């Protein structure tokens, strides 16, 4: 898409495309969060034991990990619009197909196929957002979309648990398919084509291997992309381990555990909203440098949960809230900087970012789990300090370089 065609002003009309995309993203996310509460009904209907319950989530995430390497280059070859629309149609149909399964093995296979929907969000959808909007506007849109996506892990389990008490478990998938279908209509109506089909993009195994090899040998891209999981990993680990930390170790009730999640998510939402507000007033990248301060302040508070014997949960949750605020101020900008660090087609670049992030999250969760099992809360805090320190050391020079390029148009990477 030419620079003069990119959207620079936000209003209801120009926001309809990202709203449709984020509705699809919401549908895909609740495809996991809303489906899990129904698994007890699923295993009961199919006559199997409860050991199958967690496998539903594993199968779904496996599907999400299988295709990003292909969906990005596919959209470089055939255009973003047909590939994304095809992905939304696939996800909608796979949700409706739950009415056809009659045994647990077919159900798990279908969960893998439903998980393919995850492959189209970042590698195709978010790449199109970055191409459709002027740079600062794209950052604002990404920050606003992140807040909507946060609703899924909060609302999904509650809605799923309520729905299974009122209707058969397949009704949940019917509702998810409805959300996805509405998103499909919105995308058909308002999604622009930001990448014209190009026969020069080859989809042979050799061409894909060469493309990804070239991308992963690009040191600046790899450093910029790794900033994202380094930043986000402490919050991801909090989501994974906070039930154990707060309930089992610190003796909080389930209700208290839920209430202490509120300031953490409020910090993340607040950071995203501040970024959307400040993106046009500050040079792009300043919010990342500013966001490092609440990140470091949050680490100090978290260390208070190790040092002090009383109110440890207060120090821990408030520390995570400040760290989440720093993440909200930074994430959308870091995404933009990583995407523009390479001049390769943005489909393959976005897919490469997704795969690096997934690998980073998988490794990070295991490191946090090992640290917690080895040393408890001090191990968790030490690992958070390690990841956040690595983020600051890696991100500062990357952000300053990107800011310097944007202050001199002659230095800007091609395609911005």
Coordinates of C-alpha atoms in Angstrom, one line a residue:
X1 CA 0.0 0.0 0.0
X2 CA 1.4 3.4 -1.0
X3 CA 2.2 5.9 1.8
X4 CA -0.4 8.4 0.5
X5 CA -3.2 5.7 0.7
X6 CA -2.5 4.8 4.4
X7 CA -5.0 5.9 7.0
X8 CA -3.8 8.6 9.4
X9 CA -7.0 9.7 11.1
X10 CA -9.1 7.6 13.4
X11 CA -12.9 7.7 13.3
X12 CA -15.7 5.2 13.3
X13 CA -15.3 4.5 9.6
X14 CA -11.6 3.9 9.7
X15 CA -11.9 1.8 12.9
X16 CA -14.4 -0.7 11.4
X17 CA -11.6 -2.9 9.9
X18 CA -9.7 -3.3 13.2
X19 CA -12.9 -3.7 15.1
X20 CA -13.9 -6.6 12.8
X21 CA -10.4 -8.1 13.1
X22 CA -10.4 -7.8 16.9
X23 CA -13.9 -9.5 17.0
X24 CA -12.3 -12.4 15.1
X25 CA -9.4 -12.4 17.5
X26 CA -11.8 -12.4 20.4
X27 CA -13.7 -15.4 18.9
X28 CA -10.5 -17.3 18.5
X29 CA -9.3 -16.6 22.0
X30 CA -12.6 -17.6 23.6
X31 CA -12.4 -20.7 21.4
X32 CA -10.0 -21.8 24.1
X33 CA -11.1 -19.9 27.2
X34 CA -14.8 -20.6 26.8
X35 CA -14.4 -24.2 25.7
X36 CA -12.4 -25.5 28.6
X37 CA -15.3 -25.2 31.2
X38 CA -17.4 -27.4 28.9
X39 CA -14.8 -30.2 28.9
X40 CA -16.4 -32.1 31.8
X41 CA -19.6 -32.4 29.8
X42 CA -17.6 -33.5 26.7
X43 CA -15.7 -36.3 28.4
X44 CA -19.0 -37.4 30.1
X45 CA -20.8 -37.6 26.8
X46 CA -18.0 -39.5 25.1
X47 CA -17.5 -41.9 28.0
X48 CA -13.8 -41.1 28.7
X49 CA -12.0 -40.1 31.9
X50 CA -11.1 -36.6 32.9
X51 CA -7.4 -37.0 31.8
X52 CA -8.7 -35.8 28.4
X53 CA -9.7 -32.4 29.8
X54 CA -6.4 -30.6 29.6
X55 CA -5.7 -32.2 26.2
X56 CA -8.4 -30.0 24.6
X57 CA -6.3 -26.9 25.3
X58 CA -3.1 -28.6 24.2
X59 CA -4.7 -29.6 20.9
X60 CA -6.0 -26.1 20.3
X61 CA -2.6 -24.5 20.9
X62 CA -0.9 -27.2 18.8
X63 CA -3.1 -26.1 15.9
X64 CA -2.1 -22.5 16.5
X65 CA 1.6 -23.5 16.3
X66 CA 1.4 -25.5 13.1
X67 CA 0.8 -23.0 10.4
X68 CA 2.1 -19.4 11.1
X69 CA 5.2 -20.3 8.9
X70 CA 2.8 -20.8 6.0
X71 CA 0.0 -18.2 6.5
X72 CA 2.4 -15.3 6.4
X73 CA 4.1 -16.2 3.1
X74 CA 0.7 -17.2 1.7
X75 CA -0.6 -13.7 2.3
X76 CA 2.6 -12.3 0.7
X77 CA 1.8 -14.4 -2.4
X78 CA -2.0 -14.0 -2.7
X79 CA -2.7 -10.9 -0.7
X80 CA -3.7 -10.3 2.9
X81 CA -7.5 -10.1 2.3
X82 CA -8.2 -13.5 0.7
X83 CA -6.0 -15.4 3.1
X84 CA -7.5 -13.7 6.2
X85 CA -11.0 -14.2 4.9
X86 CA -10.3 -17.8 4.2
X87 CA -8.9 -18.3 7.7
X88 CA -12.0 -16.7 9.3
X89 CA -14.3 -19.0 7.1
X90 CA -12.2 -22.0 8.1
X91 CA -12.5 -21.2 11.8
X92 CA -16.2 -20.6 11.6
X93 CA -16.8 -23.9 9.8
X94 CA -14.6 -25.8 12.2
X95 CA -16.6 -24.5 15.2
X96 CA -19.9 -25.6 13.6
X97 CA -18.4 -29.0 12.9
X98 CA -18.5 -29.8 16.6
X99 CA -22.1 -30.9 15.8
X100 CA -20.7 -33.7 13.7
X101 CA -18.2 -35.3 16.1
X102 CA -19.3 -38.3 18.2
X103 CA -16.1 -39.5 19.9
X104 CA -13.2 -38.0 21.8
X105 CA -10.6 -38.6 19.1
X106 CA -12.6 -36.8 16.5
X107 CA -13.2 -34.0 18.9
X108 CA -9.5 -33.6 19.6
X109 CA -8.7 -33.6 15.9
X110 CA -11.3 -30.9 15.5
X111 CA -9.7 -28.9 18.3
X112 CA -6.4 -28.9 16.3
X113 CA -8.2 -27.8 13.2
X114 CA -9.9 -25.0 15.2
X115 CA -6.6 -23.9 16.5
X116 CA -5.5 -23.0 13.0
X117 CA -7.5 -19.8 13.5
X118 CA -4.7 -18.6 15.7
X119 CA -2.3 -18.7 12.8
X120 CA -4.1 -16.0 10.9
X121 CA -4.3 -13.3 13.6
X122 CA -0.7 -12.1 13.9
X123 CA 0.8 -13.4 10.7
X124 CA -1.9 -11.9 8.5
X125 CA -4.3 -9.7 10.4
X126 CA -1.9 -7.6 12.3
X127 CA 0.5 -7.3 9.3
X128 CA -2.5 -5.8 7.4
X129 CA -3.1 -3.4 10.2
X130 CA 0.5 -2.2 10.1
X131 CA 0.3 -1.8 6.4
X132 CA -3.1 -0.1 6.3
X133 CA -2.4 2.7 8.7
X134 CA 0.3 5.4 9.0
X135 CA 3.0 4.4 11.5
X136 CA 1.8 6.3 14.6
X137 CA -1.8 5.5 13.8
X138 CA -1.0 1.8 13.5
X139 CA 0.6 1.9 16.9
X140 CA -2.5 3.6 18.4
X141 CA -4.8 1.0 16.7
X142 CA -2.7 -1.9 18.0
X143 CA -2.8 -0.5 21.5
X144 CA -6.6 -0.1 21.4
X145 CA -7.1 -3.6 20.0
X146 CA -5.0 -5.1 22.8
X147 CA -7.5 -3.9 25.3
X148 CA -10.4 -5.7 23.6
X149 CA -8.4 -8.9 23.3
X150 CA -7.8 -8.8 27.0
X151 CA -11.5 -9.4 27.6
X152 CA -11.3 -13.0 26.3
X153 CA -9.3 -14.6 29.2
X154 CA -11.5 -12.7 31.7
X155 CA -14.9 -13.2 30.1
X156 CA -14.4 -16.6 28.4
X157 CA -14.2 -18.9 31.4
X158 CA -17.1 -17.1 33.2
X159 CA -19.3 -17.3 30.1
X160 CA -18.3 -20.9 29.4
X161 CA -19.1 -22.0 33.0
X162 CA -22.4 -20.2 32.9
X163 CA -23.4 -21.5 29.5
X164 CA -22.8 -25.2 30.3
X165 CA -25.3 -24.9 33.1
X166 CA -28.0 -23.6 30.7
X167 CA -27.4 -25.4 27.4
X168 CA -25.5 -28.4 25.8
X169 CA -21.8 -27.9 25.4
X170 CA -22.0 -27.6 21.6
X171 CA -24.0 -24.3 22.1
X172 CA -20.7 -22.6 23.2
X173 CA -19.1 -23.4 19.8
X174 CA -22.3 -22.2 18.0
X175 CA -21.9 -18.9 19.8
X176 CA -18.2 -18.7 19.0
X177 CA -19.0 -19.4 15.3
X178 CA -21.6 -16.6 15.4
X179 CA -18.9 -14.1 16.6
X180 CA -16.6 -15.3 13.9
X181 CA -19.2 -15.0 11.2
X182 CA -20.1 -11.4 12.2
X183 CA -16.3 -10.7 12.1
X184 CA -16.3 -12.2 8.6
X185 CA -19.0 -9.9 7.4
X186 CA -17.2 -6.9 8.8
X187 CA -13.9 -7.9 7.2
X188 CA -15.6 -8.6 3.8
X189 CA -17.1 -5.1 4.0
X190 CA -14.2 -3.0 5.4
X191 CA -10.9 -4.8 5.1
X192 CA -8.6 -3.2 2.5
X193 CA -6.1 -5.1 0.4
X194 CA -2.8 -3.9 1.7
X195 CA -0.6 -6.4 -0.3
X196 CA -1.2 -7.0 -3.9
X197 CA -0.7 -10.6 -5.1
X198 CA 2.8 -11.2 -6.3
X199 CA 3.9 -14.2 -8.4
X200 CA 7.5 -13.3 -7.4
X201 CA 6.8 -14.8 -3.9
X202 CA 7.5 -18.6 -4.2
X203 CA 5.9 -21.1 -1.8
X204 CA 8.2 -24.0 -2.5
X205 CA 9.9 -25.6 0.5
X206 CA 13.3 -24.3 -0.7
X207 CA 12.0 -20.7 -1.1
X208 CA 10.4 -20.7 2.3
X209 CA 13.6 -22.1 3.9
X210 CA 15.6 -19.4 2.2
X211 CA 13.2 -16.7 3.2
X212 CA 13.2 -17.7 6.9
X213 CA 16.9 -18.3 6.9
X214 CA 17.5 -14.8 5.6
X215 CA 15.2 -13.3 8.2
X216 CA 16.7 -15.2 11.2
X217 CA 20.2 -14.2 10.1
X218 CA 19.1 -10.6 10.2
X219 CA 20.6 -9.7 13.6
X220 CA 18.6 -6.4 14.1
X221 CA 15.3 -8.1 13.4
X222 CA 16.0 -11.0 15.8
X223 CA 17.0 -8.6 18.5
X224 CA 13.9 -6.4 18.0
X225 CA 11.6 -9.4 17.9
X226 CA 13.1 -10.9 21.1
X227 CA 12.3 -7.7 23.0
X228 CA 8.6 -8.7 22.9
X229 CA 8.8 -12.0 24.8
X230 CA 11.4 -10.6 27.2
X231 CA 9.0 -7.8 28.1
X232 CA 5.9 -9.9 28.3
X233 CA 7.3 -13.0 30.0
X234 CA 6.9 -11.9 33.7
X235 CA 3.2 -11.2 33.1
X236 CA 2.8 -14.5 31.3
X237 CA 4.4 -16.3 34.2
X238 CA 2.1 -14.4 36.6
X239 CA -0.9 -15.6 34.7
X240 CA 0.4 -19.2 34.8
X241 CA 1.7 -19.3 38.4
X242 CA -0.4 -16.8 40.4
X243 CA -3.0 -19.4 41.4
X244 CA -0.2 -21.3 43.1
X245 CA 1.6 -18.2 44.5
X246 CA -1.5 -16.5 45.9
X247 CA -3.7 -19.4 46.9
X248 CA -1.4 -22.3 47.9
X249 CA 1.6 -20.4 49.1
X250 CA 0.1 -17.2 50.6
X251 CA -3.3 -18.7 51.7
X252 CA -5.6 -16.4 49.8
X253 CA -9.1 -17.5 48.9
X254 CA -10.3 -18.0 45.4
X255 CA -12.2 -14.7 45.6
X256 CA -9.2 -12.8 46.9
X257 CA -7.1 -14.3 44.1
X258 CA -9.5 -13.1 41.5
X259 CA -9.7 -9.6 43.0
X260 CA -5.9 -9.2 43.0
X261 CA -5.9 -9.9 39.3
X262 CA -7.9 -6.6 38.8
X263 CA -5.0 -4.2 39.4
X264 CA -2.7 -6.2 37.2
X265 CA -5.0 -6.2 34.2
X266 CA -5.9 -2.5 35.0
X267 CA -2.2 -1.7 34.7
X268 CA -2.0 -3.3 31.3
X269 CA -5.1 -1.7 30.0
X270 CA -4.0 1.7 31.4
X271 CA -0.7 1.4 29.7
X272 CA -2.3 0.6 26.4
X273 CA -4.7 3.6 26.7
X274 CA -1.9 5.9 27.7
X275 CA 0.0 4.8 24.6
X276 CA -3.0 5.4 22.3
X277 CA -3.3 8.9 23.9
X278 CA 0.4 9.8 23.7
X279 CA 1.5 8.2 20.4
X280 CA 0.8 11.3 18.4
X281 CA 2.3 13.7 21.0
X282 CA 5.6 11.9 21.7
X283 CA 8.2 10.7 19.3
X284 CA 7.6 7.0 18.5
X285 CA 9.7 5.0 21.0
X286 CA 9.7 7.4 23.9
X287 CA 6.8 5.5 25.6
X288 CA 9.1 2.4 25.7
X289 CA 11.9 4.3 27.4
X290 CA 9.4 5.8 29.8
X291 CA 7.7 2.4 30.4
X292 CA 11.0 1.0 31.6
X293 CA 10.6 3.1 34.8
X294 CA 7.4 1.5 36.0
X295 CA 8.8 -1.8 35.0
X296 CA 11.8 -1.4 37.3
X297 CA 9.7 0.1 40.0
X298 CA 7.4 -3.0 39.8
X299 CA 10.5 -5.2 40.2
X300 CA 11.4 -3.4 43.4
X301 CA 7.9 -3.9 44.8
X302 CA 8.0 -7.5 43.8
X303 CA 11.3 -8.0 45.7
X304 CA 9.4 -6.5 48.7
X305 CA 7.3 -9.7 48.7
X306 CA 10.5 -11.7 49.2
X307 CA 12.0 -9.4 51.9
X308 CA 8.9 -8.7 54.0
X309 CA 7.1 -11.4 55.9
X310 CA 3.7 -9.7 55.9
X311 CA 1.4 -8.6 53.1
X312 CA 3.5 -10.3 50.6
X313 CA 0.6 -10.6 48.2
X314 CA 0.2 -6.9 48.2
X315 CA 3.8 -6.2 47.2
X316 CA 3.7 -9.0 44.6
X317 CA 0.4 -7.9 42.9
X318 CA 1.2 -4.2 42.9
X319 CA 4.6 -4.9 41.6
X320 CA 3.1 -6.9 38.7
X321 CA 0.6 -4.0 38.1
X322 CA 3.4 -1.5 37.6
X323 CA 5.2 -4.0 35.3
X324 CA 2.0 -4.5 33.3
X325 CA 1.7 -0.7 33.0
X326 CA 5.2 -0.6 31.5
X327 CA 4.3 -3.4 29.1
X328 CA 1.2 -1.6 27.9
X329 CA 3.2 1.5 27.2
X330 CA 5.7 -0.5 25.2
X331 CA 4.2 -3.5 23.4
X332 CA 2.6 -1.9 20.3
X333 CA 5.7 0.2 19.6
X334 CA 8.0 -2.7 19.9
X335 CA 5.8 -4.7 17.6
X336 CA 6.0 -1.9 15.0
X337 CA 9.8 -1.6 15.4
X338 CA 10.3 -5.3 15.0
X339 CA 8.1 -5.5 11.9
X340 CA 9.9 -2.7 10.2
X341 CA 13.4 -3.9 11.2
X342 CA 13.5 -6.1 8.0
X343 CA 12.7 -5.0 4.4
X344 CA 11.3 -8.5 3.6
X345 CA 7.6 -8.9 2.8
X346 CA 5.7 -8.3 6.0
X347 CA 3.8 -11.6 5.9
X348 CA 6.9 -13.6 6.4
X349 CA 8.3 -11.0 8.9
X350 CA 5.1 -11.1 11.0
X351 CA 5.1 -14.9 10.9
X352 CA 8.8 -15.0 12.0
X353 CA 7.9 -12.7 14.9
X354 CA 5.1 -15.0 15.9
X355 CA 7.3 -18.1 15.9
X356 CA 10.1 -16.4 17.8
X357 CA 7.5 -15.1 20.4
X358 CA 6.0 -18.5 20.8
X359 CA 9.4 -20.1 21.3
X360 CA 10.3 -17.4 23.8
X361 CA 7.1 -17.9 25.7
X362 CA 7.4 -21.7 25.8
X363 CA 11.0 -21.5 27.1
X364 CA 10.2 -18.7 29.5
X365 CA 7.3 -20.5 31.1
X366 CA 9.5 -23.5 31.7
X367 CA 12.3 -21.4 33.2
X368 CA 9.8 -19.6 35.5
X369 CA 8.3 -23.0 36.5
X370 CA 11.8 -24.4 37.2
X371 CA 12.7 -21.3 39.2
X372 CA 9.5 -21.5 41.3
X373 CA 9.8 -25.3 41.9
X374 CA 13.5 -24.8 42.9
X375 CA 13.3 -21.7 45.1
X376 CA 9.6 -20.7 45.5
X377 CA 8.7 -17.0 45.4
X378 CA 12.3 -15.8 45.5
X379 CA 13.0 -17.9 42.4
X380 CA 10.0 -16.4 40.6
X381 CA 11.1 -12.9 41.6
X382 CA 14.7 -13.6 40.5
X383 CA 13.6 -14.9 37.1
X384 CA 11.4 -11.8 36.6
X385 CA 14.4 -9.6 37.4
X386 CA 16.5 -11.6 34.9
X387 CA 14.0 -11.3 32.1
X388 CA 13.2 -7.6 32.7
X389 CA 16.9 -6.7 33.0
X390 CA 17.6 -8.5 29.7
X391 CA 14.7 -6.6 28.1
X392 CA 16.0 -3.2 29.3
X393 CA 19.6 -4.0 28.1
X394 CA 18.4 -5.3 24.7
X395 CA 15.6 -2.8 24.0
X396 CA 17.2 0.5 24.9
X397 CA 19.7 0.5 22.0
X398 CA 17.1 -0.9 19.6
X399 CA 14.5 1.7 20.5
X400 CA 17.1 4.6 20.3
X401 CA 18.2 3.4 16.8
X402 CA 14.6 3.2 15.6
X403 CA 13.9 6.7 17.0
X404 CA 17.0 8.1 15.3
X405 CA 15.9 6.7 12.0
X406 CA 12.5 8.3 12.3
X407 CA 14.0 11.7 13.2
X408 CA 15.9 11.6 9.8
X409 CA 13.6 10.4 6.9
X410 CA 16.7 9.4 4.9
X411 CA 17.5 6.7 7.5
X412 CA 14.0 5.2 7.6
X413 CA 13.8 1.5 6.6
X414 CA 12.1 0.8 3.3
X415 CA 8.3 0.5 3.5
X416 CA 7.5 2.6 6.5

